[in-house]
């Protein structure tokens, strides 16, 4: 029987999940920070290496559904530890120093990354009382932007002085340390509820399994607007956390250190904004309007970003721009989940959370190729940024109208 969520061990479990997610997020950010050095090494553009994010999310989409199987086979402790060791090994693949090798490393990193996050969220959920669960999960998610803050300031100057390989070795050290921490503190990562085995398809075969995948991606009738807006947010997230950084390198001509600080500052909004907005949504119940506000911030941010010239731009303006990028691109996930929780019965929330993640993965995987292709076809960043800005505007209007209609019916 699973242990009741009495609150005993909740803070310790949160600390463990926070630290391991921090290490995984440190590696995630490292891929972007390697782009300037790899572009110089290979003669390609920085934006060519921005495609790593598509391969990463392909890996997570493949491996995340196997989390239950891994926990049943190895337990929560070894699932997290093995995932972190595998991430460290994937990071070492980057030493090959080519575009194809980097994309392979990103795929392998995504495959390893996929299971560790759900285990951490499960452990925190099991041990936290419902009254504090949303806030604790938001704090756990804040480890990702904290990793970005530190990596964005630490790695670029080190890689310029010592060499880009040093950034890889530093990240490997962080991941291995987290894996060893997991093995030496097993009580923090033990999953008490054994995941239920999925049903066997038996003689129904591959066609039935393929049909199940299609059904999983189908958008439920009452959630079409919210999931459609979520798809816009997913593409906008790629624009904000990956291509804004590459734009500042390629077009605004910021140095790798300056762009790294911008990327680091962007994470501050995620670190502070996620728990703050989660708390606000819990208190007001207006999560859909908060999503509309984030869409509007996305529109304003894109126009501000396109006006950056780089030369002589005050640092305080770059800081504000980074915070806006972080708010628009980094804080929406938990609010989206909260908004959906108001629209579905509790017994279906877990199922629809999983289905929505699979659906949103389409946006995460398509975002980078979409940006790259439009840049290549149009010859600049303006076209993809304008398309994303227009999509944000439409999402904001649709969410506001929907919220107004729901209030009128109430």
Tab-separated table of C-alpha atoms in Angstrom:
chain	number	residue	atom	x	y	z
A	1	UNK	CA	0.000	0.000	0.000
A	2	UNK	CA	1.305	3.482	-0.754
A	3	UNK	CA	2.239	5.652	2.182
A	4	UNK	CA	-0.310	8.375	2.923
A	5	UNK	CA	0.664	11.889	1.927
A	6	UNK	CA	0.980	13.084	5.516
A	7	UNK	CA	3.801	15.492	4.782
A	8	UNK	CA	6.478	13.398	6.480
A	9	UNK	CA	9.564	13.466	4.290
A	10	UNK	CA	8.016	15.917	1.825
A	11	UNK	CA	10.753	18.538	2.171
A	12	UNK	CA	13.509	15.924	1.934
A	13	UNK	CA	11.888	14.394	-1.159
A	14	UNK	CA	11.567	17.860	-2.686
A	15	UNK	CA	15.255	18.532	-2.010
A	16	UNK	CA	16.280	15.265	-3.672
A	17	UNK	CA	14.081	15.802	-6.730
A	18	UNK	CA	15.245	19.428	-6.936
A	19	UNK	CA	18.940	18.473	-6.982
A	20	UNK	CA	18.630	15.715	-9.575
A	21	UNK	CA	16.463	17.877	-11.845
A	22	UNK	CA	19.011	20.669	-11.411
A	23	UNK	CA	21.745	18.378	-12.753
A	24	UNK	CA	19.598	17.238	-15.681
A	25	UNK	CA	18.678	20.850	-16.465
A	26	UNK	CA	22.340	21.883	-16.307
A	27	UNK	CA	23.055	19.448	-19.125
A	28	UNK	CA	20.022	20.666	-21.092
A	29	UNK	CA	21.325	24.254	-21.060
A	30	UNK	CA	24.854	23.131	-21.934
A	31	UNK	CA	23.731	22.073	-25.420
A	32	UNK	CA	22.757	25.669	-26.237
A	33	UNK	CA	25.931	27.079	-24.700
A	34	UNK	CA	28.062	24.799	-26.883
A	35	UNK	CA	26.577	26.254	-30.086
A	36	UNK	CA	29.023	29.191	-30.554
A	37	UNK	CA	32.116	26.998	-30.151
A	38	UNK	CA	30.763	24.213	-32.341
A	39	UNK	CA	29.765	26.731	-35.028
A	40	UNK	CA	33.340	28.043	-35.147
A	41	UNK	CA	34.726	24.504	-35.146
A	42	UNK	CA	32.530	23.257	-37.999
A	43	UNK	CA	31.998	26.438	-40.029
A	44	UNK	CA	28.213	26.172	-39.638
A	45	UNK	CA	25.806	28.758	-38.223
A	46	UNK	CA	24.785	28.767	-34.566
A	47	UNK	CA	21.178	28.226	-35.659
A	48	UNK	CA	22.148	24.912	-37.266
A	49	UNK	CA	23.033	23.649	-33.807
A	50	UNK	CA	19.741	25.001	-32.458
A	51	UNK	CA	18.130	21.912	-33.989
A	52	UNK	CA	19.499	19.888	-31.075
A	53	UNK	CA	16.302	20.652	-29.157
A	54	UNK	CA	14.191	18.702	-31.681
A	55	UNK	CA	16.341	15.607	-31.276
A	56	UNK	CA	16.266	16.028	-27.503
A	57	UNK	CA	12.469	16.125	-27.333
A	58	UNK	CA	12.255	13.191	-29.719
A	59	UNK	CA	14.309	11.236	-27.197
A	60	UNK	CA	12.133	12.261	-24.257
A	61	UNK	CA	8.943	11.427	-26.175
A	62	UNK	CA	10.265	7.913	-26.798
A	63	UNK	CA	11.552	7.190	-23.289
A	64	UNK	CA	9.049	8.959	-21.012
A	65	UNK	CA	6.296	6.362	-21.549
A	66	UNK	CA	8.739	3.675	-20.345
A	67	UNK	CA	9.059	5.261	-16.891
A	68	UNK	CA	6.592	2.854	-15.290
A	69	UNK	CA	8.363	-0.155	-16.796
A	70	UNK	CA	11.748	1.080	-15.531
A	71	UNK	CA	10.423	1.743	-12.023
A	72	UNK	CA	8.848	-1.721	-11.873
A	73	UNK	CA	12.125	-3.265	-13.025
A	74	UNK	CA	14.748	-1.176	-11.185
A	75	UNK	CA	12.872	0.891	-8.598
A	76	UNK	CA	12.856	4.660	-8.347
A	77	UNK	CA	16.393	4.960	-6.967
A	78	UNK	CA	18.171	3.069	-9.735
A	79	UNK	CA	15.931	4.514	-12.459
A	80	UNK	CA	17.043	8.036	-11.534
A	81	UNK	CA	20.693	7.055	-10.996
A	82	UNK	CA	20.970	5.142	-14.271
A	83	UNK	CA	19.280	7.999	-16.126
A	84	UNK	CA	21.821	10.482	-14.751
A	85	UNK	CA	24.766	8.215	-15.596
A	86	UNK	CA	23.346	7.807	-19.113
A	87	UNK	CA	22.998	11.591	-19.462
A	88	UNK	CA	26.657	11.967	-18.492
A	89	UNK	CA	27.648	9.417	-21.143
A	90	UNK	CA	25.502	11.186	-23.752
A	91	UNK	CA	27.153	14.500	-22.924
A	92	UNK	CA	30.576	12.970	-23.621
A	93	UNK	CA	29.424	12.107	-27.152
A	94	UNK	CA	29.571	15.861	-27.899
A	95	UNK	CA	33.365	15.604	-27.857
A	96	UNK	CA	33.070	14.321	-31.441
A	97	UNK	CA	32.662	17.968	-32.438
A	98	UNK	CA	30.385	17.730	-35.484
A	99	UNK	CA	26.760	18.587	-36.241
A	100	UNK	CA	25.689	14.956	-36.637
A	101	UNK	CA	27.469	13.923	-33.444
A	102	UNK	CA	25.805	16.750	-31.511
A	103	UNK	CA	22.357	15.710	-32.752
A	104	UNK	CA	23.126	12.115	-31.747
A	105	UNK	CA	24.229	13.302	-28.307
A	106	UNK	CA	21.014	15.320	-27.922
A	107	UNK	CA	18.901	12.287	-28.838
A	108	UNK	CA	20.732	10.085	-26.343
A	109	UNK	CA	20.485	12.784	-23.691
A	110	UNK	CA	16.740	13.053	-24.289
A	111	UNK	CA	16.325	9.285	-24.034
A	112	UNK	CA	18.056	9.348	-20.646
A	113	UNK	CA	16.313	12.535	-19.523
A	114	UNK	CA	12.787	11.260	-20.150
A	115	UNK	CA	12.295	8.911	-17.160
A	116	UNK	CA	14.069	10.816	-14.381
A	117	UNK	CA	11.654	13.754	-14.244
A	118	UNK	CA	8.463	11.709	-13.783
A	119	UNK	CA	10.095	9.714	-10.971
A	120	UNK	CA	10.990	12.909	-9.113
A	121	UNK	CA	7.490	14.324	-9.569
A	122	UNK	CA	5.941	11.054	-8.401
A	123	UNK	CA	8.034	10.942	-5.220
A	124	UNK	CA	7.187	14.560	-4.370
A	125	UNK	CA	3.490	13.968	-5.092
A	126	UNK	CA	3.370	10.830	-2.936
A	127	UNK	CA	4.824	12.561	0.128
A	128	UNK	CA	3.222	16.001	-0.059
A	129	UNK	CA	-0.262	16.806	1.299
A	130	UNK	CA	-2.705	17.992	-1.376
A	131	UNK	CA	-2.861	21.473	0.150
A	132	UNK	CA	0.835	22.033	-0.612
A	133	UNK	CA	1.310	19.753	-3.596
A	134	UNK	CA	1.019	22.345	-6.354
A	135	UNK	CA	3.456	24.715	-4.664
A	136	UNK	CA	5.982	21.940	-3.957
A	137	UNK	CA	5.830	20.724	-7.555
A	138	UNK	CA	6.342	24.299	-8.761
A	139	UNK	CA	9.410	24.575	-6.522
A	140	UNK	CA	10.718	21.311	-7.927
A	141	UNK	CA	10.283	22.636	-11.496
A	142	UNK	CA	12.215	25.775	-10.518
A	143	UNK	CA	15.426	23.749	-10.361
A	144	UNK	CA	15.594	23.857	-14.167
A	145	UNK	CA	15.861	27.653	-14.451
A	146	UNK	CA	18.268	27.744	-11.492
A	147	UNK	CA	20.531	25.419	-13.455
A	148	UNK	CA	20.257	27.791	-16.402
A	149	UNK	CA	21.172	30.801	-14.254
A	150	UNK	CA	24.360	29.130	-13.036
A	151	UNK	CA	25.352	27.420	-16.295
A	152	UNK	CA	24.757	30.557	-18.359
A	153	UNK	CA	27.157	32.555	-16.207
A	154	UNK	CA	29.703	29.828	-15.445
A	155	UNK	CA	30.298	27.908	-18.659
A	156	UNK	CA	30.795	30.536	-21.434
A	157	UNK	CA	33.822	32.273	-19.828
A	158	UNK	CA	35.311	28.929	-18.792
A	159	UNK	CA	34.934	27.538	-22.303
A	160	UNK	CA	36.540	30.627	-23.824
A	161	UNK	CA	39.533	30.429	-21.476
A	162	UNK	CA	40.030	26.663	-21.125
A	163	UNK	CA	38.256	25.299	-24.211
A	164	UNK	CA	34.735	24.190	-25.110
A	165	UNK	CA	35.510	20.635	-24.018
A	166	UNK	CA	35.822	21.895	-20.437
A	167	UNK	CA	32.126	22.798	-20.506
A	168	UNK	CA	31.323	19.204	-21.366
A	169	UNK	CA	33.531	17.793	-18.612
A	170	UNK	CA	32.051	20.204	-16.057
A	171	UNK	CA	28.538	19.107	-16.986
A	172	UNK	CA	29.524	15.445	-16.805
A	173	UNK	CA	30.877	16.066	-13.309
A	174	UNK	CA	27.574	17.617	-12.216
A	175	UNK	CA	25.575	14.678	-13.609
A	176	UNK	CA	27.812	12.003	-12.082
A	177	UNK	CA	27.732	13.776	-8.705
A	178	UNK	CA	23.920	13.806	-8.840
A	179	UNK	CA	23.831	10.098	-9.710
A	180	UNK	CA	26.100	9.271	-6.770
A	181	UNK	CA	23.962	11.456	-4.505
A	182	UNK	CA	20.911	9.456	-5.585
A	183	UNK	CA	22.568	6.151	-4.736
A	184	UNK	CA	23.783	7.372	-1.339
A	185	UNK	CA	20.363	8.764	-0.319
A	186	UNK	CA	17.979	6.059	-1.573
A	187	UNK	CA	15.178	6.978	0.832
A	188	UNK	CA	14.649	10.243	-1.052
A	189	UNK	CA	13.930	8.521	-4.369
A	190	UNK	CA	12.005	5.414	-3.367
A	191	UNK	CA	8.652	5.191	-5.157
A	192	UNK	CA	6.112	3.645	-2.781
A	193	UNK	CA	3.338	3.131	-5.349
A	194	UNK	CA	4.255	0.455	-7.883
A	195	UNK	CA	3.139	1.595	-11.362
A	196	UNK	CA	0.420	-0.532	-12.920
A	197	UNK	CA	1.581	-2.607	-15.887
A	198	UNK	CA	0.019	-1.490	-19.188
A	199	UNK	CA	-2.500	-3.827	-20.807
A	200	UNK	CA	-1.185	-6.369	-23.289
A	201	UNK	CA	-2.298	-5.931	-26.877
A	202	UNK	CA	-2.245	-9.685	-27.391
A	203	UNK	CA	-3.451	-10.696	-30.827
A	204	UNK	CA	-4.656	-7.228	-31.669
A	205	UNK	CA	-1.119	-6.497	-32.829
A	206	UNK	CA	0.760	-3.493	-34.052
A	207	UNK	CA	-2.197	-1.863	-35.804
A	208	UNK	CA	-4.106	-1.694	-32.524
A	209	UNK	CA	-1.063	-0.231	-30.769
A	210	UNK	CA	-0.672	2.361	-33.539
A	211	UNK	CA	-4.343	3.216	-33.216
A	212	UNK	CA	-3.854	3.724	-29.492
A	213	UNK	CA	-1.084	6.225	-30.201
A	214	UNK	CA	-3.376	8.134	-32.567
A	215	UNK	CA	-6.169	8.096	-29.974
A	216	UNK	CA	-3.740	9.371	-27.337
A	217	UNK	CA	-2.872	12.360	-29.547
A	218	UNK	CA	-6.533	13.137	-30.296
A	219	UNK	CA	-7.649	16.382	-28.634
A	220	UNK	CA	-10.668	15.979	-26.294
A	221	UNK	CA	-13.638	18.096	-27.331
A	222	UNK	CA	-13.728	20.309	-24.237
A	223	UNK	CA	-9.991	20.961	-24.332
A	224	UNK	CA	-9.448	21.923	-27.967
A	225	UNK	CA	-8.880	25.609	-27.312
A	226	UNK	CA	-6.603	25.024	-24.324
A	227	UNK	CA	-4.522	22.365	-26.084
A	228	UNK	CA	-4.335	24.488	-29.225
A	229	UNK	CA	-3.032	27.377	-27.139
A	230	UNK	CA	-0.637	24.929	-25.473
A	231	UNK	CA	0.776	24.035	-28.885
A	232	UNK	CA	1.433	27.744	-29.495
A	233	UNK	CA	3.108	27.990	-26.083
A	234	UNK	CA	5.314	24.993	-26.880
A	235	UNK	CA	6.587	26.575	-30.113
A	236	UNK	CA	6.937	29.936	-28.360
A	237	UNK	CA	9.028	28.234	-25.670
A	238	UNK	CA	11.506	27.026	-28.287
A	239	UNK	CA	11.592	30.535	-29.772
A	240	UNK	CA	12.299	32.120	-26.392
A	241	UNK	CA	14.754	29.719	-24.774
A	242	UNK	CA	16.714	28.641	-27.876
A	243	UNK	CA	16.334	30.996	-30.835
A	244	UNK	CA	16.353	34.283	-28.919
A	245	UNK	CA	19.813	33.269	-27.683
A	246	UNK	CA	20.928	32.296	-31.196
A	247	UNK	CA	19.469	35.521	-32.619
A	248	UNK	CA	21.542	37.593	-30.213
A	249	UNK	CA	24.661	35.682	-31.265
A	250	UNK	CA	24.094	35.763	-35.030
A	251	UNK	CA	22.248	39.034	-35.639
A	252	UNK	CA	22.810	41.294	-32.628
A	253	UNK	CA	26.445	40.114	-32.486
A	254	UNK	CA	26.610	39.655	-28.733
A	255	UNK	CA	29.687	37.802	-27.525
A	256	UNK	CA	29.213	34.245	-26.188
A	257	UNK	CA	29.716	35.582	-22.648
A	258	UNK	CA	27.106	38.341	-23.110
A	259	UNK	CA	24.630	35.930	-24.712
A	260	UNK	CA	25.303	33.408	-21.948
A	261	UNK	CA	24.466	36.035	-19.324
A	262	UNK	CA	21.269	36.820	-21.266
A	263	UNK	CA	20.357	33.120	-21.209
A	264	UNK	CA	21.157	33.007	-17.500
A	265	UNK	CA	19.001	36.062	-16.762
A	266	UNK	CA	16.157	34.506	-18.739
A	267	UNK	CA	16.062	31.675	-16.222
A	268	UNK	CA	15.484	34.105	-13.329
A	269	UNK	CA	11.942	34.655	-14.581
A	270	UNK	CA	11.362	30.911	-14.585
A	271	UNK	CA	12.906	30.461	-11.144
A	272	UNK	CA	10.733	33.123	-9.520
A	273	UNK	CA	7.790	33.190	-11.899
A	274	UNK	CA	6.795	29.529	-11.785
A	275	UNK	CA	6.011	29.296	-8.056
A	276	UNK	CA	4.644	32.863	-7.931
A	277	UNK	CA	2.219	32.372	-10.822
A	278	UNK	CA	1.290	28.907	-9.551
A	279	UNK	CA	0.405	30.404	-6.170
A	280	UNK	CA	-1.561	33.210	-7.865
A	281	UNK	CA	-3.569	30.744	-9.949
A	282	UNK	CA	-4.356	28.665	-6.850
A	283	UNK	CA	-5.646	31.764	-5.052
A	284	UNK	CA	-7.660	33.300	-7.906
A	285	UNK	CA	-8.642	30.388	-10.139
A	286	UNK	CA	-7.827	32.551	-13.182
A	287	UNK	CA	-5.218	30.334	-14.810
A	288	UNK	CA	-6.673	30.767	-18.312
A	289	UNK	CA	-6.399	34.556	-18.083
A	290	UNK	CA	-2.829	34.216	-16.801
A	291	UNK	CA	-2.045	32.168	-19.908
A	292	UNK	CA	-3.555	34.944	-22.034
A	293	UNK	CA	-1.326	37.465	-20.246
A	294	UNK	CA	1.750	35.340	-20.966
A	295	UNK	CA	0.735	35.218	-24.646
A	296	UNK	CA	0.508	39.008	-24.710
A	297	UNK	CA	3.938	39.249	-23.075
A	298	UNK	CA	5.202	36.939	-25.813
A	299	UNK	CA	3.963	39.329	-28.518
A	300	UNK	CA	5.609	42.352	-26.891
A	301	UNK	CA	8.813	40.421	-26.237
A	302	UNK	CA	9.187	39.341	-29.857
A	303	UNK	CA	8.886	42.908	-31.146
A	304	UNK	CA	11.363	44.109	-28.518
A	305	UNK	CA	13.759	41.299	-29.384
A	306	UNK	CA	13.702	42.178	-33.079
A	307	UNK	CA	14.709	45.758	-32.246
A	308	UNK	CA	17.915	44.701	-30.487
A	309	UNK	CA	20.975	45.993	-32.313
A	310	UNK	CA	23.519	44.701	-29.811
A	311	UNK	CA	26.021	47.524	-30.235
A	312	UNK	CA	25.809	49.835	-27.254
A	313	UNK	CA	22.519	48.468	-25.942
A	314	UNK	CA	22.339	49.143	-22.185
A	315	UNK	CA	22.689	46.063	-20.023
A	316	UNK	CA	19.544	46.924	-18.081
A	317	UNK	CA	17.508	46.764	-21.292
A	318	UNK	CA	18.959	43.350	-22.115
A	319	UNK	CA	18.122	42.229	-18.571
A	320	UNK	CA	14.477	43.320	-18.897
A	321	UNK	CA	14.274	41.624	-22.291
A	322	UNK	CA	15.686	38.420	-20.812
A	323	UNK	CA	13.113	38.483	-17.994
A	324	UNK	CA	10.313	38.964	-20.542
A	325	UNK	CA	11.598	36.035	-22.616
A	326	UNK	CA	11.703	33.910	-19.473
A	327	UNK	CA	8.187	34.847	-18.390
A	328	UNK	CA	6.726	34.109	-21.813
A	329	UNK	CA	8.683	30.925	-22.480
A	330	UNK	CA	9.399	29.347	-19.100
A	331	UNK	CA	6.407	29.799	-16.790
A	332	UNK	CA	3.411	28.509	-18.743
A	333	UNK	CA	3.697	24.738	-18.196
A	334	UNK	CA	2.360	24.487	-14.654
A	335	UNK	CA	-0.337	27.089	-15.388
A	336	UNK	CA	-1.482	25.060	-18.398
A	337	UNK	CA	-1.775	21.962	-16.175
A	338	UNK	CA	-3.700	23.958	-13.570
A	339	UNK	CA	-6.099	25.326	-16.200
A	340	UNK	CA	-6.760	21.811	-17.461
A	341	UNK	CA	-7.418	20.553	-13.926
A	342	UNK	CA	-10.408	22.932	-13.743
A	343	UNK	CA	-11.922	21.413	-16.895
A	344	UNK	CA	-11.637	17.641	-16.371
A	345	UNK	CA	-12.833	15.256	-13.663
A	346	UNK	CA	-10.136	14.259	-11.137
A	347	UNK	CA	-10.185	10.605	-12.186
A	348	UNK	CA	-9.133	11.571	-15.738
A	349	UNK	CA	-6.497	14.162	-14.871
A	350	UNK	CA	-3.529	11.768	-14.844
A	351	UNK	CA	-4.558	10.293	-18.203
A	352	UNK	CA	-5.068	13.691	-19.811
A	353	UNK	CA	-1.837	15.067	-18.352
A	354	UNK	CA	0.005	12.276	-20.139
A	355	UNK	CA	-1.938	12.771	-23.364
A	356	UNK	CA	-1.397	16.522	-23.292
A	357	UNK	CA	2.363	16.023	-22.827
A	358	UNK	CA	2.422	13.771	-25.890
A	359	UNK	CA	0.411	16.339	-27.868
A	360	UNK	CA	2.581	19.273	-26.766
A	361	UNK	CA	5.683	17.296	-27.705
A	362	UNK	CA	4.620	17.857	-31.314
A	363	UNK	CA	5.181	21.572	-30.770
A	364	UNK	CA	8.457	21.112	-28.919
A	365	UNK	CA	9.812	18.841	-31.652
A	366	UNK	CA	8.536	20.951	-34.562
A	367	UNK	CA	9.528	24.344	-33.148
A	368	UNK	CA	13.239	24.235	-34.001
A	369	UNK	CA	12.879	22.870	-37.588
A	370	UNK	CA	10.097	25.411	-38.194
A	371	UNK	CA	12.354	28.267	-37.092
A	372	UNK	CA	15.401	26.977	-38.941
A	373	UNK	CA	13.487	26.439	-42.203
A	374	UNK	CA	11.876	29.890	-42.168
A	375	UNK	CA	15.249	31.500	-41.449
A	376	UNK	CA	16.833	29.661	-44.375
A	377	UNK	CA	13.954	30.457	-46.755
A	378	UNK	CA	13.459	34.103	-45.749
A	379	UNK	CA	17.097	34.911	-45.068
A	380	UNK	CA	16.543	36.193	-41.543
A	381	UNK	CA	14.885	35.793	-38.159
A	382	UNK	CA	12.057	38.270	-38.805
A	383	UNK	CA	9.665	35.838	-40.531
A	384	UNK	CA	9.635	33.097	-37.850
A	385	UNK	CA	9.449	35.646	-35.027
A	386	UNK	CA	6.495	37.397	-36.702
A	387	UNK	CA	4.656	34.087	-37.188
A	388	UNK	CA	5.168	33.145	-33.527
A	389	UNK	CA	4.114	36.635	-32.430
A	390	UNK	CA	0.911	36.417	-34.478
A	391	UNK	CA	0.153	32.971	-33.051
A	392	UNK	CA	0.642	34.348	-29.531
A	393	UNK	CA	-1.762	37.199	-30.276
A	394	UNK	CA	-4.437	34.811	-31.564
A	395	UNK	CA	-3.968	32.548	-28.534
A	396	UNK	CA	-4.350	35.501	-26.145
A	397	UNK	CA	-7.564	36.671	-27.826
A	398	UNK	CA	-9.039	33.159	-27.918
A	399	UNK	CA	-8.234	32.495	-24.247
A	400	UNK	CA	-9.750	35.808	-23.121
A	401	UNK	CA	-12.939	35.268	-25.152
A	402	UNK	CA	-13.248	31.704	-23.831
A	403	UNK	CA	-12.790	32.828	-20.220
A	404	UNK	CA	-15.396	35.583	-20.711
A	405	UNK	CA	-17.911	33.117	-22.163
A	406	UNK	CA	-17.336	30.648	-19.328
A	407	UNK	CA	-17.915	33.393	-16.776
A	408	UNK	CA	-21.096	34.483	-18.593
A	409	UNK	CA	-22.450	30.916	-18.477
A	410	UNK	CA	-21.641	30.481	-14.789
